[in-house]
Short mmCIF file of C-alpha atoms in Angstrom, two decimals:
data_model
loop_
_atom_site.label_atom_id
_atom_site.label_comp_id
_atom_site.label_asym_id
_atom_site.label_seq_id
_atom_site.Cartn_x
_atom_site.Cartn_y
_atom_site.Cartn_z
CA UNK A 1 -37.09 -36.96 5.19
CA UNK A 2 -36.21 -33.82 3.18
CA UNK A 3 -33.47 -31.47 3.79
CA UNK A 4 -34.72 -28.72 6.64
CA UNK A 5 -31.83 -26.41 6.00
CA UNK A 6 -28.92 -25.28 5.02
CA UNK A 7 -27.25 -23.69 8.53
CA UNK A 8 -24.46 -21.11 9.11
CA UNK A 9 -23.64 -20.67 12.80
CA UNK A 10 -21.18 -17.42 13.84
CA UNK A 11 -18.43 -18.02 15.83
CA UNK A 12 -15.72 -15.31 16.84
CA UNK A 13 -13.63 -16.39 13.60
CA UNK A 14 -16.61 -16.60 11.33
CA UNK A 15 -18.93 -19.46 11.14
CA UNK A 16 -19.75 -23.32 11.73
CA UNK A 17 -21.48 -24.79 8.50
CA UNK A 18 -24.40 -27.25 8.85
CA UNK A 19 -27.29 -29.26 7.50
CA UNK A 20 -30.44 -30.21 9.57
CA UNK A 21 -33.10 -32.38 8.55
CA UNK A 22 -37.00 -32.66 10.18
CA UNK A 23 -38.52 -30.12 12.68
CA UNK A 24 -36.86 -28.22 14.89
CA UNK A 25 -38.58 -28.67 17.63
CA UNK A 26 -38.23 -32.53 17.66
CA UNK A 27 -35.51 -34.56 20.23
CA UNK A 28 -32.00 -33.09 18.35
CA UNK A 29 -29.17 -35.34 17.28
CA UNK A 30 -25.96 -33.73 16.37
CA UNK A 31 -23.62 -35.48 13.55
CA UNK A 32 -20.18 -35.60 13.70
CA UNK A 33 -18.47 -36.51 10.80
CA UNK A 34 -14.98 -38.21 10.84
CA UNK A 35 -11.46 -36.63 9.86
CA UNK A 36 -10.94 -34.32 7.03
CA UNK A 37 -15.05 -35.44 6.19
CA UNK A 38 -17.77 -33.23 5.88
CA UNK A 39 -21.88 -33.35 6.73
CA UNK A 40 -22.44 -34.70 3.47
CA UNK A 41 -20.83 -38.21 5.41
CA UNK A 42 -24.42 -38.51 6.71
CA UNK A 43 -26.87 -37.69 3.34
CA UNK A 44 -27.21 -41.41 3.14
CA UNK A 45 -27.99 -42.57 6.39
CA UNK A 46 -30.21 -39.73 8.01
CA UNK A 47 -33.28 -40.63 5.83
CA UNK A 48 -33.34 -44.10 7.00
CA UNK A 49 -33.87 -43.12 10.42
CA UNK A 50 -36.70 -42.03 12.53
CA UNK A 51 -38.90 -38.89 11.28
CA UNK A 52 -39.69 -37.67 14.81
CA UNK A 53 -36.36 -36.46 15.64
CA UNK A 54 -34.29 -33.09 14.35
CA UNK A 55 -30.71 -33.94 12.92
CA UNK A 56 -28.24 -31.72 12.57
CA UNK A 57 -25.17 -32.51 10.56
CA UNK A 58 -22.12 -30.42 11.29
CA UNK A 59 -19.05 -29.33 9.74
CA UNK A 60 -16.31 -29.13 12.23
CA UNK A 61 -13.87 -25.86 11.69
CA UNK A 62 -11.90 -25.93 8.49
CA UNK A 63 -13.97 -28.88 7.39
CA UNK A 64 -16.58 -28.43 4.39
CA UNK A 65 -18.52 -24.95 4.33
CA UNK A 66 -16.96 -23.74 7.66
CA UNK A 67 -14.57 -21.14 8.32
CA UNK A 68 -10.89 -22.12 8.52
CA UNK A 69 -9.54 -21.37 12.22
CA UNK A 70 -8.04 -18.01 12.29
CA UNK A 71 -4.14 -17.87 11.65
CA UNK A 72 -1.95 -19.30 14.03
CA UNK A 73 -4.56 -21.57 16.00
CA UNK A 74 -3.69 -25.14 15.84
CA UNK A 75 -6.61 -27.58 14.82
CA UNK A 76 -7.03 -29.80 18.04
CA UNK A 77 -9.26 -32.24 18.99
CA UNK A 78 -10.63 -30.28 22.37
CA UNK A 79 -11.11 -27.72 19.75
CA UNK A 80 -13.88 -29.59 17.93
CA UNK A 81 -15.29 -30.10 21.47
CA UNK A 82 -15.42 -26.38 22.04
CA UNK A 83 -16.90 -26.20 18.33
CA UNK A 84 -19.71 -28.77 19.32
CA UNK A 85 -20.38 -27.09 22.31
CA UNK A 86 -20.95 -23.28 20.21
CA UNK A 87 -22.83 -24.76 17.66
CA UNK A 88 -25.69 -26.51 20.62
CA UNK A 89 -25.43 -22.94 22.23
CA UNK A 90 -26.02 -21.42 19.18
CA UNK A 91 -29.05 -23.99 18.67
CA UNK A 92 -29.85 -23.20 22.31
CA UNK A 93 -30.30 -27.10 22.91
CA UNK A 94 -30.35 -28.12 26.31
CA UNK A 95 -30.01 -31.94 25.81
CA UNK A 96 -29.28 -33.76 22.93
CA UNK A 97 -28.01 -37.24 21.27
CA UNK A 98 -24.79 -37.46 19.70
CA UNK A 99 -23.57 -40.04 16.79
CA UNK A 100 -20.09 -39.83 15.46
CA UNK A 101 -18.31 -41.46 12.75
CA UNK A 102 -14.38 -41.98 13.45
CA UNK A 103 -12.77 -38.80 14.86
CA UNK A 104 -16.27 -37.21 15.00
CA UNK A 105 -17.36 -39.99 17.64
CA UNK A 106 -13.55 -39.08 19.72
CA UNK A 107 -14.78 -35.75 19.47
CA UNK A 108 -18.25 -36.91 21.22
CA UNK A 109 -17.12 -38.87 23.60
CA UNK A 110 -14.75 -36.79 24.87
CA UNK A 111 -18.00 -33.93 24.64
CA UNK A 112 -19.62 -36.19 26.49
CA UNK A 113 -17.85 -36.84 29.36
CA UNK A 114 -16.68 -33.15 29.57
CA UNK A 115 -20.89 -31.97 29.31
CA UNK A 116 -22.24 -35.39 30.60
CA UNK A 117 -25.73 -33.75 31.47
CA UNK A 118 -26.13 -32.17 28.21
CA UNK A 119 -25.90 -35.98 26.65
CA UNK A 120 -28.69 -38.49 26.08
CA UNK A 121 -27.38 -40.83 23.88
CA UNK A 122 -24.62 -41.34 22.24
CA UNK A 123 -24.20 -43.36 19.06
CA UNK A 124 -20.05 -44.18 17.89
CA UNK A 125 -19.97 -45.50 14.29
CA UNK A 126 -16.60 -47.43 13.73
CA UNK A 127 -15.15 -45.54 16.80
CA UNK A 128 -13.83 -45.34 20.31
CA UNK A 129 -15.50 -43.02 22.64
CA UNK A 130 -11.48 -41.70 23.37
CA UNK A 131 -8.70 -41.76 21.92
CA UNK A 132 -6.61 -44.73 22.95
CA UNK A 133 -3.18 -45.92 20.99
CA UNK A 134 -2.16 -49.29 21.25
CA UNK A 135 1.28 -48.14 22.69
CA UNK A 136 -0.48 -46.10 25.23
CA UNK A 137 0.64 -42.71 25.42
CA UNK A 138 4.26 -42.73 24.61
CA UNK A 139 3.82 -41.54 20.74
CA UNK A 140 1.48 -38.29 21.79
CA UNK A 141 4.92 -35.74 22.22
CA UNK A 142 6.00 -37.10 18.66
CA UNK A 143 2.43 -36.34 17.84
CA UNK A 144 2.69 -33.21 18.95
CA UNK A 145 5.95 -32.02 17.69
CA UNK A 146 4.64 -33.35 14.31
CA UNK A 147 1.48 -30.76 14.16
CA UNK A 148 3.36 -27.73 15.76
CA UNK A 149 6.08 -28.37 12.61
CA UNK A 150 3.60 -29.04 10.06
CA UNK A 151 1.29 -26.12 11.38
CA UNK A 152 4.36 -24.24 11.00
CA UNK A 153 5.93 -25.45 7.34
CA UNK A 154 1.86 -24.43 6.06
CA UNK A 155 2.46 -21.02 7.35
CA UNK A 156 5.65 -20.53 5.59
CA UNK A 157 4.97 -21.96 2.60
CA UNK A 158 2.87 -19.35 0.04
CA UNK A 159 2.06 -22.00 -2.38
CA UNK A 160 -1.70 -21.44 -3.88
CA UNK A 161 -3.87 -24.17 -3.57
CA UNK A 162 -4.19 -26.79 -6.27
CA UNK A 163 -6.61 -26.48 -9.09
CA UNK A 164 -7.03 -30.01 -10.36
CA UNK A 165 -9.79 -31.45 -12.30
CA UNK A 166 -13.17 -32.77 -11.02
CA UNK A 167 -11.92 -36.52 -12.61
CA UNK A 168 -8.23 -36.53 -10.91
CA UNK A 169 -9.97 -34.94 -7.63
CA UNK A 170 -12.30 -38.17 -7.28
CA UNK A 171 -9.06 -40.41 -8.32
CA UNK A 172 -7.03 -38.93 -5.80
CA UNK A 173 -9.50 -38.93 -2.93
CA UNK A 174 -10.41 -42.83 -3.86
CA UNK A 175 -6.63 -43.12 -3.57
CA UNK A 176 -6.33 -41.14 0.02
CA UNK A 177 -9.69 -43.27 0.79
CA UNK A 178 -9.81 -47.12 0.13
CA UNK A 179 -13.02 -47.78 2.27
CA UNK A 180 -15.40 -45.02 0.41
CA UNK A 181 -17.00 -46.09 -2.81
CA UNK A 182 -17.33 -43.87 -5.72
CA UNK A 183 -20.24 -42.75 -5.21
CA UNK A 184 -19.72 -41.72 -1.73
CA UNK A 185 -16.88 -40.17 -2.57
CA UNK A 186 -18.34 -37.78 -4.78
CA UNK A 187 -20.81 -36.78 -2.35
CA UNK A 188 -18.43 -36.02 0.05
CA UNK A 189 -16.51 -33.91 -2.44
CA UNK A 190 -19.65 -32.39 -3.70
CA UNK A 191 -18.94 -30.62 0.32
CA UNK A 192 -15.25 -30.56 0.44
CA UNK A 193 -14.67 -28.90 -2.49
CA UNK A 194 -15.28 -25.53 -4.40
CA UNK A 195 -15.38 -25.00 -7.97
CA UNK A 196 -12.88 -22.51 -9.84
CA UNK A 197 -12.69 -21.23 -13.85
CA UNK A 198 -9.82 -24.30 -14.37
CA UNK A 199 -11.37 -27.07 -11.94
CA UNK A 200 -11.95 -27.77 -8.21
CA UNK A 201 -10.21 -26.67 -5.25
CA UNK A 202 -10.22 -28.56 -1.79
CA UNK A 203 -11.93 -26.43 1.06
CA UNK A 204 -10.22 -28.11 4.00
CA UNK A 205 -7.59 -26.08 5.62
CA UNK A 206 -4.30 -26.94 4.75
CA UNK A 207 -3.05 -26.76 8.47
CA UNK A 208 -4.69 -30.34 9.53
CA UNK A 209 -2.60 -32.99 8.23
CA UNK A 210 -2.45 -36.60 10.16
CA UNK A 211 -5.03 -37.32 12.86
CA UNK A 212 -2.68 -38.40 15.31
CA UNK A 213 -1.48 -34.89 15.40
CA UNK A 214 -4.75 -33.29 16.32
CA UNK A 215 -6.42 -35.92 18.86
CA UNK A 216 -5.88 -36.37 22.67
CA UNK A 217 -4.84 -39.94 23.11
CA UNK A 218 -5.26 -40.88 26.87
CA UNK A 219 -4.19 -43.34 28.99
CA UNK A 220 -6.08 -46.38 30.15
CA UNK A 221 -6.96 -44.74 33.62
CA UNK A 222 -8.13 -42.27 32.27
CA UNK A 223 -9.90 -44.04 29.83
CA UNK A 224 -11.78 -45.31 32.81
CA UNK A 225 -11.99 -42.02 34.53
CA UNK A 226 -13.86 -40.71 31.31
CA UNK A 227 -16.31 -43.30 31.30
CA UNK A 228 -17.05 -42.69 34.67
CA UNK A 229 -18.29 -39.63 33.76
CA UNK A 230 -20.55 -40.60 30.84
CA UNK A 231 -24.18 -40.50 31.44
CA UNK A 232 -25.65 -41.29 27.83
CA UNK A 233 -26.41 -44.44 26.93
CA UNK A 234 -24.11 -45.89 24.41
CA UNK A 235 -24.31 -47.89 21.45
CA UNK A 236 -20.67 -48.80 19.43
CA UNK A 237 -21.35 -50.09 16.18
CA UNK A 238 -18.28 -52.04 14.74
CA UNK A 239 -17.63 -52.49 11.16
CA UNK A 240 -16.15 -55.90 11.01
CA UNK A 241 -14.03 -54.73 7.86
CA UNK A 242 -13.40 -51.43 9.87
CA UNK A 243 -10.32 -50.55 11.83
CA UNK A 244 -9.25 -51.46 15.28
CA UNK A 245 -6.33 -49.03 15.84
CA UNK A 246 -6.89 -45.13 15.46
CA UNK A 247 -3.35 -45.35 13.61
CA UNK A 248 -4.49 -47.69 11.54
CA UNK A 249 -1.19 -49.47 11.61
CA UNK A 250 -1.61 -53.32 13.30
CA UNK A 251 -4.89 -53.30 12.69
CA UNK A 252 -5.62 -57.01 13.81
CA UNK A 253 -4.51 -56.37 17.11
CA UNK A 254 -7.52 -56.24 18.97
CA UNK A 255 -6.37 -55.11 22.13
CA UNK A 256 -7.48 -51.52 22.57
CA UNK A 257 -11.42 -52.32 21.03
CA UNK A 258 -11.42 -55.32 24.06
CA UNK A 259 -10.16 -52.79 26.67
CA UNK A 260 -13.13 -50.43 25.66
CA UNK A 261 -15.32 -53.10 25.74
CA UNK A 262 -14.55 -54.09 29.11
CA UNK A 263 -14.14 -50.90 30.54
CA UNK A 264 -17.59 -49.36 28.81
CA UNK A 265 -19.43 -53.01 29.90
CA UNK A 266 -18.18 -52.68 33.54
CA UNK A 267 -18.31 -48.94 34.25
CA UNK A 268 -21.41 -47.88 31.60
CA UNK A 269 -23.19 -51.40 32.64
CA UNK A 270 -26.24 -51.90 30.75
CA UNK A 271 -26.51 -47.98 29.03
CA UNK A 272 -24.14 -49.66 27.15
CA UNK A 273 -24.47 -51.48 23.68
CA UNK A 274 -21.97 -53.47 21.36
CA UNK A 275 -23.01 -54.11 17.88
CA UNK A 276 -20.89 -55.64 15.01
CA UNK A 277 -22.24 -54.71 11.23
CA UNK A 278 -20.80 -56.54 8.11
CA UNK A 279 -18.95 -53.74 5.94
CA UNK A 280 -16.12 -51.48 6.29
CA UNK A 281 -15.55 -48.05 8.25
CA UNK A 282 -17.08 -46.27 5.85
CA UNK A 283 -20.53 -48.79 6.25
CA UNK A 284 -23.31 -45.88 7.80
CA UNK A 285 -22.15 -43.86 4.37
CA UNK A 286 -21.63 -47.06 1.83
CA UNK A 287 -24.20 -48.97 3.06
CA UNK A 288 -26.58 -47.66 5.67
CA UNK A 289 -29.66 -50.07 5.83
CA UNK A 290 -26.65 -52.00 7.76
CA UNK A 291 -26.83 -49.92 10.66
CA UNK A 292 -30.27 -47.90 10.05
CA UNK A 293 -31.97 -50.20 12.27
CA UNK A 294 -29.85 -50.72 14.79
CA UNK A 295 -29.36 -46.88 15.39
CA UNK A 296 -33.19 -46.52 14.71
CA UNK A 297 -34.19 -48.84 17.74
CA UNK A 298 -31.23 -46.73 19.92
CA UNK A 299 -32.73 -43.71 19.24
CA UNK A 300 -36.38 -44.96 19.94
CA UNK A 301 -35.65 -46.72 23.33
CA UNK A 302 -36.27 -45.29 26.20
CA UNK A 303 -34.60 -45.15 29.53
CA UNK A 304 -34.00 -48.74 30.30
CA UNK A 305 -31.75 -49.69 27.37
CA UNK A 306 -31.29 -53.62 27.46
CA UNK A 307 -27.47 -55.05 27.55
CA UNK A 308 -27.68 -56.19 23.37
CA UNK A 309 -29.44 -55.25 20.78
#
């Protein structure tokens, strides 16, 4: 499937980058790429998938080719929803599928149960539909504090960015990044990254530091509330090697994926799917043919979704 185009999008503080493969007026899927990512996270996997749908792959603000929030506007998560929802105006989409990778599938669940009627399917790679912490909610002040100081120490601090060279760039994101191979890597720096006279500079805005200090984590009830108000059908691909926690810290603990599994099973009833895929979180990018098929058959099925796959 080659590359439709290349996609600039205005919003009020300049625009929403993105890259769209097939026709346009095929059923539309909208990408969302995971944390401090970029569209290139689905180069990979998009021509493995059906022809006779329109994807468009989108860089979230301060992400890749899209402009950095304007000064003094925190980067949270219900701003990515608000993003989503400008870029399908913007498209002039009426309904749509969603798949997210990591914070991108967060950001479309929590799209989706916000816009349920704008939502026909929704795919989460490696992800929770909302954020949920192991400890519940008693972290999200710290969390909070934590980005309003950082946003602030950013602003304060005049430093230029760092020129570094295109070898130590690829070291140091394989460093910040144990689950994406080299190769992946590079294409996702090939997006995150611009070329200077002396080496490369990192496009991301400096502003968004930890995840924890951008996303909404909620509490079980309304965990359940949320999924009430899904009406896509959903399919959660695991990555066995993947994580379980959105903190990444206790990662066996299981708790929080077997909530969402319960809760999605019982509430979402048989819209819902639950698939695990040998490979880590970073499997639709590393290795796609591992979850091509799966997200293939999704995509194709019609109303009546059976329970499994």
């Amino acid at each position: 499937m080659g590359l439709f185009a290349e996609l600039k999008l205005a919003v009020p503080w300049g625009h929403i980058a993105a890259k769209a493969w097939g026709s346009p007026h095929a059923p539309p899927v909208l990408c969302l790429h995971g944390w401090l990512d970029n569209a290139n996270s689905f180069d990979r996997l998009i021509p493995l998938l059906p022809k006779d749908f329109h994807y468009v792959a989108m860089d979230f603000g301060g992400h890749g080719l899209s402009s950095h929030y304007s000064p003094g506007l925190p980067y949270y998560q219900e701003n990515f929803v608000s993003d989503v929802r400008r870029v399908v105006a913007a498209l002039k989409w009426k309904r749509f599928s969603i798949m997210g990778h990591s914070f991108g599938g967060v950001v479309g669940g929590m799209f989706s149960s916000i816009f349920p009627e704008m939502v026909d399917k929704l795919i989460l790679l490696d992800t929770l539909p909302f954020a949920l912490d192991a400890k519940g909610v008693e972290d999200v002040l710290t969390y909070r504090r934590g980005a309003i100081e950082h946003m602030l120490q950013v602003e304060a601090s005049q430093k230029p960015r760092q020129v570094v060279s295109p070898e130590e760039m690829l070291q140091r994101f394989l460093k910040n990044n144990s689950h994406v191979s080299e190769e992946c890597a590079r294409l996702l720096l090939q997006r995150g990254t611009t070329e200077v006279a002396t080496g490369l500079i990192m496009n991301r805005d400096r502003r968004m530091a930890l995840p924890e200090y951008s996303m909404d984590f909620i509490s079980r009830e309304l965990f359940v509330h949320s999924a009430k108000k899904l009406q896509a059908h959903v399919l959660l691909l695991k990555a066995i090697q993947g994580y379980y926690n959105v903190r990444r810290e206790n990662d066996s603990d299981r708790n929080v994926l077997l909530f969402v599994m319960d809760t999605l099973k019982s509430v979402v009833k048989e819209r819902f799917q639950y698939v695990e895929v040998p490979d880590n979180h970073y499997v639709h990018l590393n290795h796609p043919q591992n979850v091509a098929g799966f997200i293939s058959a999704f995509l194709l099925s019609k109303e009546t979704a059976p329970h499994e796959l």
